Tab-separated table of C-alpha atoms and ligand atoms in Angstrom:
chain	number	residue	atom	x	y	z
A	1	UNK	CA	-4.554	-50.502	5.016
A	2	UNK	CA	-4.570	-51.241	1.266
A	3	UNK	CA	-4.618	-48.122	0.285
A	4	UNK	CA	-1.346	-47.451	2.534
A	5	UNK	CA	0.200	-50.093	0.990
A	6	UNK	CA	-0.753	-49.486	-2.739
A	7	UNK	CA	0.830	-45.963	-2.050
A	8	UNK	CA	4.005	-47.530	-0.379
A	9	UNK	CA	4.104	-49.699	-3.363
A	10	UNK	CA	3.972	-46.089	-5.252
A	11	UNK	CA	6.702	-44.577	-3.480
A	12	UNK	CA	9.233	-47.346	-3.286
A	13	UNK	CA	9.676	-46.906	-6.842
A	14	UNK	CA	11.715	-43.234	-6.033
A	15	UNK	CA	11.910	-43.142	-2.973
A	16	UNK	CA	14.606	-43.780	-0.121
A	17	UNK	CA	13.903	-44.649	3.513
A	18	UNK	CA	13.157	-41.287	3.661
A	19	UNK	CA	10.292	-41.498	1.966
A	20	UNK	CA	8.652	-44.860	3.805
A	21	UNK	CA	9.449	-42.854	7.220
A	22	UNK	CA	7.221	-39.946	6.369
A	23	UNK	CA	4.786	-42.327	5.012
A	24	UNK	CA	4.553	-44.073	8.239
A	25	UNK	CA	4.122	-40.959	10.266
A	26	UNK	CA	1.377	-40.158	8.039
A	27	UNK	CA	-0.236	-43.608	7.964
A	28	UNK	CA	-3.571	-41.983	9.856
A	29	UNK	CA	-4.619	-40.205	7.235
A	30	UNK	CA	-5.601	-41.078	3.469
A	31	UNK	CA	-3.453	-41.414	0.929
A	32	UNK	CA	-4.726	-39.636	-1.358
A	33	UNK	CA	-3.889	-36.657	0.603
A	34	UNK	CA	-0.794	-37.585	0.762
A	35	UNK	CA	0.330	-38.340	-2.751
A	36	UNK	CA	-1.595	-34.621	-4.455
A	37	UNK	CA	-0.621	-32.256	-1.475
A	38	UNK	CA	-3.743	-29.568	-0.923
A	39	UNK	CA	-3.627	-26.673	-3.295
A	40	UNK	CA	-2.923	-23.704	-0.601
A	41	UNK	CA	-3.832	-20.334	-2.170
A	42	UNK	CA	-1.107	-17.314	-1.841
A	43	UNK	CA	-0.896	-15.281	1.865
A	44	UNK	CA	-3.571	-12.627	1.561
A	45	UNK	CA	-2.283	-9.641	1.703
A	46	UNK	CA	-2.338	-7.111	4.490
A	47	UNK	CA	-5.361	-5.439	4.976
A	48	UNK	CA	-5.498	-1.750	4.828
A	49	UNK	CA	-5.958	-0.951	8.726
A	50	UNK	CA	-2.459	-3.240	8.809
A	51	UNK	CA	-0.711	-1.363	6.174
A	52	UNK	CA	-2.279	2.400	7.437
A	53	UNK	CA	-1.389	0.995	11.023
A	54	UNK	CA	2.264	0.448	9.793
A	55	UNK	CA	2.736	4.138	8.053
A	56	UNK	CA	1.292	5.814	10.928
A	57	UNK	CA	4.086	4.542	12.690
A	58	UNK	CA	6.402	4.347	10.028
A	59	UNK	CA	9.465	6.818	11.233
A	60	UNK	CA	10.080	8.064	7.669
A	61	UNK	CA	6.782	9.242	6.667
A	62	UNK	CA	5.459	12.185	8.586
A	63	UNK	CA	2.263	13.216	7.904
A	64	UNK	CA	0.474	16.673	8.289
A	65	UNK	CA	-2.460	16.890	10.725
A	66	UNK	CA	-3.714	19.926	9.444
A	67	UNK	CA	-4.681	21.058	5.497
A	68	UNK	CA	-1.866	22.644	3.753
A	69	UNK	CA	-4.105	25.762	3.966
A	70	UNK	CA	-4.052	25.571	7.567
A	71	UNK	CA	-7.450	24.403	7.841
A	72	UNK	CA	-8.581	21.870	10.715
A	73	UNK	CA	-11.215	19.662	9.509
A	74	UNK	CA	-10.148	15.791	10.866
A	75	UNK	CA	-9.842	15.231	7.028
A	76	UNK	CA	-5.705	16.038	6.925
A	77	UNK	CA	-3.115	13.138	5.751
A	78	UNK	CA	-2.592	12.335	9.623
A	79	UNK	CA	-6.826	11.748	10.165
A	80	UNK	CA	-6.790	9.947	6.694
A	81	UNK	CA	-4.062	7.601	7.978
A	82	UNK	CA	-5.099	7.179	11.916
A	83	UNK	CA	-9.108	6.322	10.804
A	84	UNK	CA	-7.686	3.626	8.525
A	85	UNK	CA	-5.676	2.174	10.684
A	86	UNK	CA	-8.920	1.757	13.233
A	87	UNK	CA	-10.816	0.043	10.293
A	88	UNK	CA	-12.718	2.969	9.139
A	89	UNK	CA	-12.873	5.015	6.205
A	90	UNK	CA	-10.899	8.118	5.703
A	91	UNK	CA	-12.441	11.533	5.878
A	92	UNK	CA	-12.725	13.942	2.962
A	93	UNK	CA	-12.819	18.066	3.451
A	94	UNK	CA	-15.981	19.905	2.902
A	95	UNK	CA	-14.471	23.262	1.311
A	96	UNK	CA	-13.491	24.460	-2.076
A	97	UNK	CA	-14.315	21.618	-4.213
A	98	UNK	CA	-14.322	18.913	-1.873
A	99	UNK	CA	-17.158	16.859	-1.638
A	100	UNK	CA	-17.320	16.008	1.939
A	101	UNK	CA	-17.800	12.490	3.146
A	102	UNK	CA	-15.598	9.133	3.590
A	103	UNK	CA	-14.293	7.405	1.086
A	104	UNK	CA	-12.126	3.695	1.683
A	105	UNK	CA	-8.018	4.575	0.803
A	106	UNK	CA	-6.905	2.233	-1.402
A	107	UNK	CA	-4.105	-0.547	-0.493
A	108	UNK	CA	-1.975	-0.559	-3.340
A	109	UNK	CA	-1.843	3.225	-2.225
A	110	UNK	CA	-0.701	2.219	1.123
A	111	UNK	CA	1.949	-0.395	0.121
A	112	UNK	CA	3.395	2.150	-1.981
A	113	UNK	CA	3.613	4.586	1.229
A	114	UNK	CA	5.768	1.797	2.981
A	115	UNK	CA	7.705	1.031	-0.377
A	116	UNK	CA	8.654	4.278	-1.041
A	117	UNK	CA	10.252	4.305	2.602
A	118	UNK	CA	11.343	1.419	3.660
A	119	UNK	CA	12.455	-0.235	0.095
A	120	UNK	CA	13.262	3.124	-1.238
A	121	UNK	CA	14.400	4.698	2.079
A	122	UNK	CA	13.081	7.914	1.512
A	123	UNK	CA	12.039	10.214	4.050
A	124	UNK	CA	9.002	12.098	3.602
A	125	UNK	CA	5.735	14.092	4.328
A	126	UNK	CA	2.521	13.624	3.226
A	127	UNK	CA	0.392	16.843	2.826
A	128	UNK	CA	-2.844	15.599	1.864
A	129	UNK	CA	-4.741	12.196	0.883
A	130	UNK	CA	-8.914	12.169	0.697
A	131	UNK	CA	-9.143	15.496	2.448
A	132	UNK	CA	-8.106	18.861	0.913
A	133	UNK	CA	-9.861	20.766	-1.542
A	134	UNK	CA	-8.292	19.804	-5.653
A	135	UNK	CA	-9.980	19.966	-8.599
A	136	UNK	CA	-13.343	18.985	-9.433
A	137	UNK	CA	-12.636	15.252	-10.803
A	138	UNK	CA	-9.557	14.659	-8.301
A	139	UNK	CA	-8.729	11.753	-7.843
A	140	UNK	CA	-8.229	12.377	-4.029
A	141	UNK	CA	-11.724	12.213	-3.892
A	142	UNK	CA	-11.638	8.637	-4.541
A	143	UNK	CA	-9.169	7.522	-2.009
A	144	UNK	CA	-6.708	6.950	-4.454
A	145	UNK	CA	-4.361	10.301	-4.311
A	146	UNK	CA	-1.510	11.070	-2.086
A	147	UNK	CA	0.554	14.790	-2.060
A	148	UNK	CA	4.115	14.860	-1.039
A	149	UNK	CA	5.718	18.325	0.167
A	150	UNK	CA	9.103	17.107	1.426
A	151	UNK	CA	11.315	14.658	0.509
A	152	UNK	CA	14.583	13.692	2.728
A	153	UNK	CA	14.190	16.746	4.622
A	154	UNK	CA	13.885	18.769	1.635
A	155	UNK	CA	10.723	20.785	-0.286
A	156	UNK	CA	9.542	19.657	-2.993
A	157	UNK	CA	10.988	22.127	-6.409
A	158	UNK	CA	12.754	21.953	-8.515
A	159	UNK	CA	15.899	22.132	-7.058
A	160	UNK	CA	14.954	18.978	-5.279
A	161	UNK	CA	17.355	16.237	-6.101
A	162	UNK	CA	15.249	13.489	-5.299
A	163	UNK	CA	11.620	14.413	-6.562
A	164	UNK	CA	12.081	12.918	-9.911
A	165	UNK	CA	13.642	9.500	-8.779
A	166	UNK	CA	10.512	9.791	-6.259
A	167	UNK	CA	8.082	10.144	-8.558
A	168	UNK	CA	9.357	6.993	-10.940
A	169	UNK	CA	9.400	4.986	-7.742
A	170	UNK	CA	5.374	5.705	-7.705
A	171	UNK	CA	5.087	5.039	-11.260
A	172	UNK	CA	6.691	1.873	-10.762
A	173	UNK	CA	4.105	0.930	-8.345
A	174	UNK	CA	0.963	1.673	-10.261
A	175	UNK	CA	0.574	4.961	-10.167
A	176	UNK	CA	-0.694	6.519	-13.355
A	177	UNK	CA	-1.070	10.117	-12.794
A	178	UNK	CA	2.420	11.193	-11.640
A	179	UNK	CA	2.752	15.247	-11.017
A	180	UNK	CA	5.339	17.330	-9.677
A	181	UNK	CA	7.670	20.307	-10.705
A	182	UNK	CA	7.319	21.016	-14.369
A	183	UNK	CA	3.241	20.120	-14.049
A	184	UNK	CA	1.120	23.159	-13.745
A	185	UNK	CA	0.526	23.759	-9.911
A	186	UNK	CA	2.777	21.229	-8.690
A	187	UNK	CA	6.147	22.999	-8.572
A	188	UNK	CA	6.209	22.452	-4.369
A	189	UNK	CA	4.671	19.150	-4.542
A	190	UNK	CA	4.800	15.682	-5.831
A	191	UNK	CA	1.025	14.142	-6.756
A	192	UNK	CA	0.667	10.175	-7.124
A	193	UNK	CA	-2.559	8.866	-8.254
A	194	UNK	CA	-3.824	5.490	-9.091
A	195	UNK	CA	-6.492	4.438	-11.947
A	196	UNK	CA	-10.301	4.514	-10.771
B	1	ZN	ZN1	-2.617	15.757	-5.472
């Protein structure tokens, strides 16, 4: 009870009726509490089954369920997505150069997925993630690589008008190895890659 009224003592000196009306409510618990309000620590962000959950759904993104080459192997863009979204790791291809295995996608990956769409509003398929077969060191290996073929109903070349805006967009958002038409083997698609 001193306490309370040391703090109501406190308050009057700013405060309006306000004030001693919340400070009755509260009387139950300790002052102290009351006067330095608990430090509460940012929303976490959505987890990566949430975010893979919500581009899987997403009716802007399509995503292929099969490897560009035509290959079946539960490791295309559509497996990637739909294992990630059950909690799991995605699955990479075990052809070419592809080292077989899962590997975690990451989520600043993901929340550029659902940026690119919904902030963006672009329409658009993803050809490959963690499966596919790239070169040696690729970064789609690591979970942190997406391939885009089509863009607002349109492929990927240069005659594209929105490939380049598309690819600034991902550069915005972290990515750091941004290929497309004009970069050696990616005249039909658009490559987005984060930093290991
Ligand atoms: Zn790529």
């Amino acid at each position: 009870m001193k306490l309370i009224f040391k703090f109501l003592a406190i308050t009057t000196l700013t405060s309006s009726t306000a004030l001693f009306t919340s400070c009755g409510s509260l009387s139950g618990s300790k002052p102290k509490e009351v006067v330095v309000p608990v430090k509460t620590s940012k929303p976490s962000l959505s987890s990566q089954a949430t975010l893979a959950k919500k581009v899987l759904n997403h009716p802007k993104i399509t995503l292929l369920r099969k490897q560009v080459s035509g290959r079946l192997d539960s490791a295309s863009s559509y497996h990637n997505i739909a294992s990630t979204a059950r909690g799991y790791s995605a699955k990479r291809s075990s052809y070419g150069t592809a080292p077989g295995g899962y590997v975690k996608l990451r989520k600043q990956m993901l929340q550029t997925m659902l940026y690119l769409a919904d902030t963006k509003g672009y329409s658009y398929r993803i050809t490959s993630i963690a499966g596919g077969s790239h070169s040696r060191t690729s970064r789609h290996y690591a979970g942190i690589a997406f391939d885009v073929d089509m863009i607002n109903g349109r492929k990927v070349s240069y005659s594209n008008p929105y490939y380049k805006a598309f690819m600034r967009a991902g550069r915005a958002k972290g990515a750091t190895e941004v290929l497309g038409p004009g970069n050696k083997a990616h005249s039909s698609h658009v490559h987005l890659a984060w930093p290991r």
